[in-house]
Structures are given as C-alpha cells and as structure tokens.
XYZ file of C-alpha atoms in Angstrom:
522
model
C 48.683 -73.487 -32.804
C 47.344 -69.919 -33.005
C 44.595 -68.627 -35.296
C 45.012 -64.980 -36.196
C 43.033 -62.670 -38.444
C 44.654 -61.133 -41.506
C 42.851 -58.011 -42.760
C 43.491 -57.374 -46.462
C 42.107 -54.372 -48.336
C 40.583 -54.860 -51.777
C 42.667 -52.499 -53.916
C 40.575 -50.107 -56.033
C 37.864 -52.505 -57.223
C 36.042 -51.254 -60.332
C 32.515 -49.870 -60.158
C 31.191 -53.147 -61.572
C 32.984 -55.217 -58.951
C 31.783 -52.911 -56.162
C 28.240 -53.389 -57.408
C 28.629 -57.180 -57.366
C 30.125 -57.139 -53.842
C 27.341 -54.893 -52.505
C 24.743 -57.112 -54.152
C 26.280 -60.278 -52.672
C 26.454 -58.791 -49.148
C 22.857 -57.553 -49.432
C 21.613 -60.944 -50.619
C 23.527 -62.677 -47.846
C 22.035 -60.442 -45.154
C 18.495 -60.826 -46.464
C 18.857 -64.615 -46.479
C 20.367 -64.723 -42.978
C 17.610 -62.431 -41.680
C 15.045 -64.785 -43.210
C 16.699 -67.771 -41.524
C 16.580 -66.175 -38.070
C 12.983 -65.043 -38.510
C 11.643 -68.380 -39.776
C 13.481 -70.847 -37.520
C 12.412 -69.655 -34.070
C 10.666 -72.982 -33.557
C 14.126 -74.606 -33.480
C 14.983 -72.839 -30.218
C 12.804 -75.036 -28.014
C 14.301 -78.412 -29.044
C 17.821 -76.982 -28.742
C 17.102 -75.577 -25.273
C 15.527 -78.878 -24.259
C 18.658 -80.752 -25.322
C 20.769 -78.322 -23.320
C 18.716 -78.924 -20.169
C 19.072 -82.675 -20.671
C 22.834 -82.349 -21.037
C 22.889 -82.833 -24.803
C 25.325 -81.139 -27.171
C 24.229 -78.038 -29.044
C 27.190 -77.569 -31.330
C 26.919 -75.992 -34.759
C 26.468 -79.305 -36.577
C 23.412 -80.121 -34.432
C 21.855 -76.723 -35.120
C 22.479 -76.906 -38.869
C 20.886 -80.365 -38.874
C 17.621 -78.752 -37.738
C 17.451 -76.640 -40.908
C 14.908 -78.320 -43.131
C 15.636 -78.976 -46.805
C 12.582 -76.937 -47.789
C 13.920 -73.971 -45.801
C 17.293 -74.090 -47.560
C 15.571 -74.310 -50.954
C 13.563 -71.165 -50.165
C 16.847 -69.316 -49.695
C 17.438 -69.708 -53.444
C 14.963 -66.848 -53.889
C 17.612 -64.517 -52.463
C 20.286 -65.541 -54.997
C 22.643 -66.993 -52.382
C 23.459 -70.333 -54.007
C 27.255 -69.793 -53.611
C 26.861 -69.108 -49.867
C 24.341 -71.692 -48.644
C 26.868 -73.788 -46.719
C 28.411 -70.635 -45.254
C 24.959 -69.308 -44.328
C 24.155 -72.486 -42.403
C 27.431 -72.306 -40.486
C 27.142 -68.555 -39.809
C 23.573 -69.032 -38.594
C 24.639 -71.877 -36.296
C 27.576 -69.922 -34.843
C 25.277 -66.980 -34.058
C 22.801 -69.334 -32.374
C 25.537 -70.987 -30.293
C 26.740 -67.548 -29.159
C 23.200 -66.488 -28.255
C 22.417 -69.725 -26.399
C 25.673 -69.436 -24.454
C 24.812 -65.838 -23.538
C 21.360 -66.940 -22.401
C 22.988 -68.987 -19.620
C 24.072 -65.819 -17.830
C 21.701 -63.225 -19.338
C 18.167 -64.604 -19.462
C 16.910 -61.575 -21.424
C 19.572 -61.809 -24.122
C 17.876 -60.877 -27.379
C 17.281 -63.373 -30.123
C 19.662 -62.843 -33.110
C 18.269 -60.458 -35.667
C 19.520 -58.839 -38.862
C 17.249 -56.003 -39.886
C 16.938 -55.277 -43.602
C 14.882 -52.514 -45.171
C 12.436 -54.930 -46.762
C 11.242 -56.153 -43.356
C 11.439 -52.894 -41.438
C 7.788 -51.780 -41.802
C 6.431 -55.240 -41.026
C 8.543 -55.521 -37.881
C 7.651 -51.967 -36.829
C 3.889 -52.541 -36.960
C 4.122 -56.015 -35.390
C 5.820 -54.423 -32.348
C 3.065 -51.797 -32.112
C 0.474 -54.548 -32.207
C 2.212 -56.424 -29.367
C 2.251 -53.206 -27.326
C -1.443 -52.513 -28.000
C -2.287 -56.044 -26.871
C -0.329 -55.549 -23.652
C 2.225 -58.270 -24.434
C 5.226 -55.925 -24.127
C 5.767 -52.873 -21.920
C 6.369 -49.315 -23.063
C 10.033 -49.643 -22.023
C 10.412 -52.879 -23.992
C 8.804 -51.195 -27.016
C 11.277 -48.307 -26.778
C 14.244 -50.683 -26.507
C 13.035 -52.681 -29.510
C 12.590 -49.526 -31.603
C 16.052 -48.297 -30.608
C 17.507 -51.603 -31.661
C 15.651 -51.503 -34.992
C 16.821 -48.032 -35.941
C 20.383 -48.634 -34.756
C 20.581 -51.882 -36.702
C 19.005 -50.649 -39.918
C 21.590 -50.477 -42.664
C 24.301 -52.350 -40.730
C 25.422 -55.229 -42.902
C 26.841 -58.435 -41.486
C 30.050 -59.474 -43.307
C 29.682 -62.168 -45.949
C 31.148 -65.416 -44.636
C 33.305 -67.789 -46.706
C 33.330 -71.180 -44.990
C 36.321 -72.699 -46.808
C 39.466 -71.895 -48.734
C 39.045 -73.593 -52.126
C 39.798 -73.232 -55.812
C 36.323 -73.690 -57.270
C 34.062 -72.282 -54.544
C 33.969 -69.750 -51.685
C 37.324 -67.963 -51.968
C 41.052 -68.382 -52.428
C 44.145 -66.257 -53.062
C 46.156 -65.801 -56.253
C 49.729 -64.662 -56.766
C 51.088 -62.643 -59.687
C 54.607 -63.988 -60.105
C 55.504 -61.232 -62.615
C 54.712 -58.251 -60.392
C 54.839 -59.980 -56.990
C 51.252 -59.065 -56.085
C 48.468 -60.970 -54.323
C 44.854 -61.156 -55.506
C 41.628 -62.587 -54.099
C 39.286 -64.824 -56.068
C 35.776 -64.452 -54.615
C 32.764 -66.526 -55.676
C 29.785 -64.148 -55.509
C 27.317 -65.372 -58.168
C 25.199 -68.445 -58.753
C 25.311 -70.663 -61.834
C 22.162 -69.100 -63.329
C 22.892 -65.520 -62.277
C 22.366 -63.098 -65.140
C 25.150 -60.864 -63.874
C 27.859 -63.396 -64.715
C 30.514 -61.874 -66.978
C 32.812 -63.294 -69.630
C 35.712 -62.206 -71.819
C 37.619 -60.586 -68.935
C 41.210 -59.554 -69.671
C 43.949 -60.114 -67.105
C 46.438 -57.659 -68.608
C 50.083 -58.524 -67.998
C 49.397 -60.345 -64.742
C 50.335 -64.016 -64.608
C 48.148 -65.331 -61.790
C 48.661 -68.646 -60.058
C 46.601 -70.230 -57.299
C 48.056 -70.065 -53.805
C 47.422 -73.786 -53.479
C 49.527 -76.900 -53.648
C 50.807 -77.209 -57.201
C 50.358 -73.487 -57.895
C 48.269 -73.999 -61.041
C 47.674 -70.930 -63.242
C 44.315 -69.168 -63.201
C 42.157 -70.219 -66.149
C 42.360 -67.830 -69.110
C 39.148 -68.767 -70.903
C 36.267 -66.438 -71.750
C 33.521 -68.289 -69.924
C 30.984 -66.334 -67.923
C 32.561 -66.310 -64.485
C 30.790 -66.729 -61.142
C 33.658 -65.023 -59.365
C 35.580 -61.776 -59.349
C 39.345 -61.331 -59.094
C 40.515 -58.311 -57.092
C 44.062 -57.111 -56.244
C 44.880 -56.761 -52.537
C 46.813 -54.139 -50.585
C 48.346 -54.654 -47.142
C 51.252 -53.814 -44.851
C 54.580 -55.542 -44.282
C 53.285 -57.687 -41.424
C 50.430 -59.066 -43.541
C 52.789 -59.606 -46.484
C 55.089 -61.759 -44.352
C 52.161 -64.044 -43.495
C 50.980 -64.178 -47.113
C 54.452 -65.246 -48.269
C 54.401 -68.023 -45.683
C 51.162 -69.064 -47.324
C 52.935 -69.440 -50.663
C 54.952 -72.236 -49.062
C 52.100 -73.653 -46.976
C 48.625 -72.767 -48.346
C 46.963 -74.879 -45.654
C 47.312 -71.975 -43.205
C 44.414 -70.137 -44.910
C 41.010 -70.981 -43.420
C 37.674 -69.142 -43.343
C 37.227 -65.495 -44.338
C 34.732 -62.636 -44.251
C 34.084 -59.977 -46.876
C 32.960 -56.604 -45.527
C 32.449 -52.985 -46.461
C 33.542 -50.248 -44.069
C 33.570 -46.494 -44.682
C 33.239 -47.017 -48.414
C 36.184 -49.435 -48.594
C 36.153 -53.226 -48.982
C 38.151 -55.711 -46.896
C 38.767 -59.448 -46.814
C 39.321 -60.667 -43.256
C 41.106 -64.046 -43.459
C 41.594 -66.498 -40.591
C 45.124 -67.923 -40.679
C 46.678 -70.663 -38.542
C 50.206 -69.899 -37.416
C 52.750 -72.007 -35.602
C 55.463 -70.356 -33.560
C 58.679 -71.748 -32.140
C 58.173 -72.298 -28.423
C 60.662 -71.742 -25.653
C 62.085 -75.054 -24.452
C 61.827 -74.264 -20.741
C 60.098 -71.721 -18.516
C 62.077 -70.229 -15.672
C 59.141 -68.868 -13.647
C 55.378 -69.169 -13.124
C 53.037 -66.211 -13.654
C 49.562 -66.424 -12.090
C 46.833 -64.130 -13.515
C 43.446 -63.576 -11.829
C 40.574 -61.126 -11.718
C 40.792 -58.250 -9.265
C 38.628 -56.039 -7.057
C 40.748 -52.942 -7.681
C 42.508 -53.476 -11.017
C 41.391 -55.156 -14.217
C 43.574 -58.170 -13.411
C 46.409 -58.943 -11.005
C 49.507 -61.029 -11.613
C 52.192 -62.663 -9.468
C 55.450 -64.134 -10.778
C 57.175 -66.829 -8.722
C 60.257 -68.941 -9.211
C 59.874 -72.677 -9.762
C 59.748 -73.225 -5.996
C 56.933 -70.722 -5.434
C 58.953 -67.739 -4.141
C 57.505 -64.381 -5.240
C 59.665 -62.497 -7.740
C 57.274 -59.802 -8.983
C 53.639 -58.777 -8.620
C 51.362 -56.042 -9.889
C 48.192 -55.268 -11.793
C 46.777 -53.961 -15.046
C 44.787 -50.816 -14.147
C 41.067 -50.843 -14.814
C 39.590 -48.198 -17.105
C 37.024 -47.520 -19.785
C 39.611 -48.320 -22.435
C 39.153 -52.023 -21.620
C 35.654 -51.939 -23.065
C 37.207 -51.246 -26.456
C 38.894 -53.914 -28.538
C 42.171 -51.990 -28.788
C 42.185 -51.524 -25.022
C 41.859 -55.269 -24.478
C 44.736 -55.862 -26.893
C 46.894 -53.320 -25.047
C 46.224 -55.037 -21.701
C 46.974 -58.477 -23.163
C 50.187 -57.170 -24.730
C 51.287 -55.811 -21.346
C 50.698 -59.173 -19.638
C 52.633 -61.000 -22.355
C 55.469 -58.462 -22.131
C 55.774 -59.144 -18.373
C 55.650 -62.916 -18.932
C 58.317 -62.651 -21.616
C 60.590 -60.554 -19.428
C 60.505 -63.212 -16.700
C 60.391 -66.200 -19.115
C 57.178 -67.265 -17.405
C 54.726 -70.042 -17.941
C 51.338 -68.305 -17.608
C 48.858 -69.988 -15.251
C 45.279 -68.760 -15.205
C 41.679 -69.948 -15.504
C 38.517 -69.485 -17.526
C 35.324 -68.208 -15.942
C 32.497 -70.672 -16.521
C 29.890 -72.553 -14.526
C 32.460 -72.852 -11.734
C 33.606 -69.293 -11.015
C 36.438 -67.866 -8.940
C 34.104 -66.630 -6.136
C 35.808 -63.235 -6.058
C 32.439 -61.490 -5.715
C 31.614 -61.453 -1.993
C 29.449 -59.446 0.405
C 28.808 -56.639 -2.093
C 32.371 -56.607 -3.474
C 32.530 -57.125 -7.236
C 35.380 -57.844 -9.611
C 36.189 -55.030 -12.014
C 35.971 -57.335 -15.037
C 32.902 -59.409 -15.756
C 33.334 -63.112 -16.470
C 33.015 -62.496 -20.215
C 35.498 -59.613 -20.219
C 38.031 -61.634 -18.257
C 37.649 -64.602 -20.623
C 38.207 -62.354 -23.655
C 41.304 -60.781 -22.108
C 42.748 -64.180 -21.188
C 41.999 -65.578 -24.662
C 43.909 -62.670 -26.221
C 46.764 -63.128 -23.755
C 46.954 -66.857 -24.534
C 47.405 -66.551 -28.291
C 49.699 -63.528 -27.996
C 51.913 -65.480 -25.585
C 52.256 -68.306 -28.111
C 53.037 -65.798 -30.860
C 55.886 -64.453 -28.715
C 57.360 -67.941 -28.323
C 56.223 -68.490 -24.734
C 54.864 -71.848 -23.664
C 51.155 -72.397 -24.137
C 49.360 -70.978 -21.052
C 48.116 -73.512 -18.510
C 44.416 -73.287 -17.579
C 43.602 -74.559 -14.094
C 40.379 -74.813 -12.129
C 39.171 -71.541 -10.605
C 38.107 -73.505 -7.517
C 39.705 -72.130 -4.359
C 41.765 -69.397 -6.053
C 40.443 -66.758 -3.629
C 39.551 -68.985 -0.662
C 42.763 -71.007 -0.223
C 45.380 -70.027 2.338
C 48.754 -69.648 0.556
C 50.583 -70.706 3.740
C 48.854 -73.906 4.911
C 46.606 -74.680 1.940
C 43.325 -74.720 3.877
C 40.511 -74.041 1.433
C 37.200 -72.788 2.794
C 34.787 -69.948 2.081
C 35.145 -69.052 5.768
C 38.624 -67.695 4.916
C 36.967 -64.824 3.010
C 36.325 -61.556 4.802
C 34.963 -58.177 3.623
C 37.355 -55.511 2.440
C 39.137 -57.802 0.023
C 40.783 -59.762 2.825
C 41.688 -63.436 3.274
C 42.234 -64.640 6.845
C 42.895 -68.337 7.364
C 40.763 -69.833 10.148
C 43.247 -72.717 10.460
C 46.716 -71.112 10.672
C 45.889 -67.425 11.143
C 47.457 -66.149 7.902
C 46.070 -62.749 6.811
C 46.531 -61.053 3.466
C 44.928 -59.155 0.595
C 43.041 -61.061 -2.087
C 44.800 -58.874 -4.641
C 48.018 -60.705 -3.748
C 46.887 -64.119 -2.507
C 44.690 -64.871 -5.547
C 47.352 -64.614 -8.272
C 49.903 -66.187 -5.888
C 47.658 -69.237 -5.518
C 47.319 -69.386 -9.303
C 51.089 -69.164 -9.804
C 51.633 -72.021 -7.347
C 48.943 -74.278 -8.794
C 51.410 -76.364 -10.808
C 53.509 -76.900 -7.677
C 50.383 -78.120 -5.927
C 49.526 -80.417 -8.818
C 53.029 -81.862 -8.867
C 52.696 -82.748 -5.208
C 49.159 -84.055 -5.477
C 48.710 -87.794 -4.983
C 46.263 -88.147 -7.852
C 45.355 -86.044 -10.872
C 42.022 -86.440 -12.624
C 41.507 -84.713 -15.953
C 38.290 -83.031 -17.106
C 36.901 -82.150 -20.517
C 33.553 -81.000 -21.893
C 31.370 -83.846 -23.136
C 27.819 -83.272 -24.311
C 27.242 -80.277 -22.051
C 28.713 -82.087 -19.024
C 32.196 -82.634 -17.568
C 33.885 -85.961 -18.172
C 36.331 -86.428 -15.267
C 38.698 -89.360 -15.614
C 41.942 -91.077 -14.605
C 43.112 -93.612 -17.194
C 45.554 -95.442 -14.888
C 42.787 -96.188 -12.398
C 40.259 -96.807 -15.153
C 37.803 -94.404 -13.493
C 35.584 -91.942 -15.352
C 32.631 -89.877 -14.132
C 30.189 -87.642 -16.039
C 29.413 -84.631 -13.834
C 27.253 -81.572 -14.147
C 29.564 -78.530 -14.678
C 28.543 -76.970 -11.343
C 29.803 -76.879 -7.771
C 27.192 -79.529 -6.896
C 28.435 -81.676 -9.776
C 32.018 -81.534 -8.481
C 30.845 -82.438 -4.984
C 28.984 -85.424 -6.453
C 32.218 -86.467 -8.173
C 34.149 -86.501 -4.884
C 31.365 -88.515 -3.239
C 31.625 -90.979 -6.117
C 35.407 -91.245 -5.598
C 34.973 -91.861 -1.867
C 32.737 -94.806 -2.702
C 35.206 -95.988 -5.378
C 38.045 -96.009 -2.820
C 36.001 -98.124 -0.405
C 34.863 -100.489 -3.163
C 38.387 -100.941 -4.534
C 39.710 -101.587 -0.999
C 36.924 -104.128 -0.374
C 37.684 -106.040 -3.572
C 41.467 -105.665 -3.338
C 41.365 -104.580 -6.954
C 44.823 -105.749 -8.053
C 44.697 -107.786 -11.260
C 47.134 -110.132 -12.954
C 49.222 -108.516 -15.676
C 49.376 -105.104 -14.019
C 52.737 -103.382 -14.003
C 54.506 -102.572 -10.747
C 53.672 -98.894 -11.329
C 49.950 -99.618 -11.731
C 49.894 -101.821 -8.614
C 51.660 -99.158 -6.541
C 49.342 -96.462 -7.909
C 46.205 -98.433 -7.021
C 47.467 -99.276 -3.544
C 48.052 -95.576 -2.828
C 44.579 -94.794 -4.165
C 43.005 -97.361 -1.827
C 44.752 -95.642 1.118
C 43.385 -92.159 0.446
C 42.048 -90.510 3.601
C 40.707 -87.196 2.293
C 39.854 -87.289 -1.412
C 39.141 -83.546 -1.564
C 42.658 -82.746 -0.366
C 44.552 -85.510 -2.167
C 42.830 -85.391 -5.569
C 43.008 -82.500 -8.008
C 40.813 -82.086 -11.086
C 42.667 -80.425 -13.968
C 41.262 -78.925 -17.173
C 42.423 -81.287 -19.927
C 43.327 -78.351 -22.197
C-alpha cells in the first residue's frame, strides 16, 4: 500500500475565509512554538529511554505532555487542533531525536513567532555576554531567527472526520469538490451563522454520503471549493467510492494562495511475477548505481544515476527515482536494495566517500519504493547492507580485507578483482539468490529501539543492539544455541518431519556466519 500526497488548491476563498485561515494558522504556530519552548525538560527522560533501549515513538512523547500544559494552550484559541498539535509536536521531536543520532549538534525544534522574537533576541545576547555561547554560535542563532521569522508551519489535521478536523464534500449538481475545515473553537466569537450554499447540493465524501447540514447555526468550520488537475480528480473520484483512502492533511499558505495537502492511501495492481532482479546501491562516482540480472544472477544491464546539485532539490530526487523505476519497469525487475541505518554499507573507506549521504540515499530509495508500487512493480525487497561492498561476487568471501583504495575490490581468497561501482549493485541483485540457497533465514524487526532477530521454526529469538557489535553478539549466541541443542538432542514428540529435519540440519551447522542470513522483516 502506498501513501501519496494530494495537493488541492482552495478556490478563491472570500476575504472573510482568508482571515479565518490566517488566524487559525497563526494560532496554531504560536501554540506549537509555546509547546517546544516549555517542554525542553522532556528531552532528558526521552534521551534516557533511548540509551536504555526503550521506545520513543510519538505516543510516548505525547504522554509526557502534562494536562496543565495542554490546558494552557487554550489561551491561543486552538481547541479544534489540540490533538493534532500533540501529534505534530511528537513527530517533530521524533525527527529531531533521530537526527541527533548522526548529528550531535542538530538544533532543537523551534518555531519563531513575532511575539517571542525580542525575548529570544535578548536572551541570546545575554548568553553571549556570559560566555556560554561563542560569537560564531551567536551569529548562527541570529541567522536562524531572522530566516525563520514569518515562516508559518502548515496547520495539521490529524484525522478525516465529519464533525472535527476536516473532510471533503461533493456537489452532485455541478460535479465539484469542497473542503470542510474546522478552524474555530466552540466559544470563538468569530463563529458565523446563516450562511447560504447557493445552488450547490453538498454531500459528505463518507460512507452513506449524507447531505451537509443546512441549518443556520453558528458554524465552527468553513466550506471552501477546491481546484485541481486531472490526476488529482481521478484520485478524488476513487475517494467517492472508498472514502477510507483519505487520511491526515495540512493546510498551508504559499505565495498568497491557500492549499490543502491530503495524505491518501492507494493500492495498485501488482505484477504477478518478476523476470529479473535489480540491485541498487550508493556510489563513489554517481548518485547511485544499479545492476540488473536474470533470475540466475547473470548480468543483463548496469549503469548509474549521475550525481549533481539537482539531487539536493525535491524535484531532482523525484526525477532520479522516476529514472530508476523506469529502468526496473523496462526489465520487469524486482528491486533489491537496503536502508542506511546503524549498520551501514561501509562504502566510505580510506578517504573515499559516497556521493549521497545516508539520509539522501534513504530518501531516494523511499521515493523509488513507492513509485515502483504505483507503476505495478512488486514491492521492493530491503536486505541487510552488511557485506554489500566487501563480498566477493565470485566466491562469496566477505571480509573488509577485500577493500582497497581507488574504489577497488580484490578478493584475498580467490583473487577476483573488480570495481565497487559494479560489484556492489551486483551483490545486491544476487542477494535473493543467496538467501534462497542459505541453510537458515532469521528475520529481524525493530523492537523498542533494538533488533528482534528470530526464527519461528527453531523457536529462537534474540534481542540485539542495532550495531555491528550487536550482530556479532547474535552469532555468538547462535553458536552456543547450536551446541546446546546438539547436547540435548532437542527433538520433541509431536514435531513434524519437516521440523525434525530442520532442527537436525541446524545442529550440524559448522559456520553460522556463512550458513545463516539475517533478513529485514519488511
């Protein structure tokens, strides 16, 4: 299932509606700024939980928001958005905490509003006078303040609903779509009543398609017509049949115009069978490299996506992802790649650095993954990055000693020599062949900040740190498990012939690192 963003323009809202939207966005930003400024004490317990291996998901962060704090937000007139504010705050904190893992000086989230500008300005001067921050840090902070002043964060709607947040309406007479946006609180003096709908006959884009109420009560919401292109209209009409595709949304103002950015879940018909494998990896020369092989591992095509400044722009990333998907579609490939995380691909070596950072590569691969599904290709397979650039494609020997400067791989076991630009994506493309021939597969998934590695048939599970040391500890654990199972002759009554055979083969493992493969559960 793919989540895509549908950008819909609010069509010529009246001056009154513009005023209400601007007011709601301003209130939202002031409240969110207040939350960030007055909850810094929450950072320490969250960081402590992270170090202890605990989860720090959004629900844990929102749980730290005290009731008194949420009640103080009422002063900003954000009663309709309090749930959305909590979720938006938590998502920003999760993003910042994740960034802190790789960038220790990542700045704490901040939304600067005019009301707090002077106070923040003089507090920074005071810190500088006291010697707590350097002149360079002061300059960077001032630059950030002035650049951020006046930039409004989009207003977040956390759910698609009839009586709160937002939903869509459909005019069955004129065939037009509208948005119903809750912007005002129950006691807000700006609530309006006696609004005329004209000739429009609006129905909710919800199951049952009930008509919009036609009373003259003072409304907490506004109704605004939408304008969009043919592609967006096709998705909206799918929503008439299945309203459950509409999820969260954001309301924003850009260049004097107003937009509703809606998250939509889409399902696409998938190809029944892939005819080739396409491995995608980072590169020292290009942005990424790819290799396409047949189902037996023979190379059919290879190449790269050139690196350039365009990749630092969103449209450039989309163009690169589209190119990768176009190549995969042409060869009817199943895409095989990896995500950069705590266990990297070890492409950086002896001063050589990959063109794309870990974050840039992850963003490009994420775009490629959902675009591939949209084009009807099979869902991309994510494998471990371990050994991608240190494994010999001829004999399979995996050691860091195979790496040499100049982007070369030379196998110390069989003598194979080749360029990393070609061997890396080739190893990725052949990963499924390796897995199919592996004696035992263990699956891994994130669990409370650690990796849960398990094999259900053997009844073995292990909670490892998501690091190279953690994986080594896992293999040591398995070596002990093999010896213990062999000592006990762990064959129990009631086991099927398949389970007995599987356990006997496990007890006869000689090299667990060569005969066991850990696969990302996703």
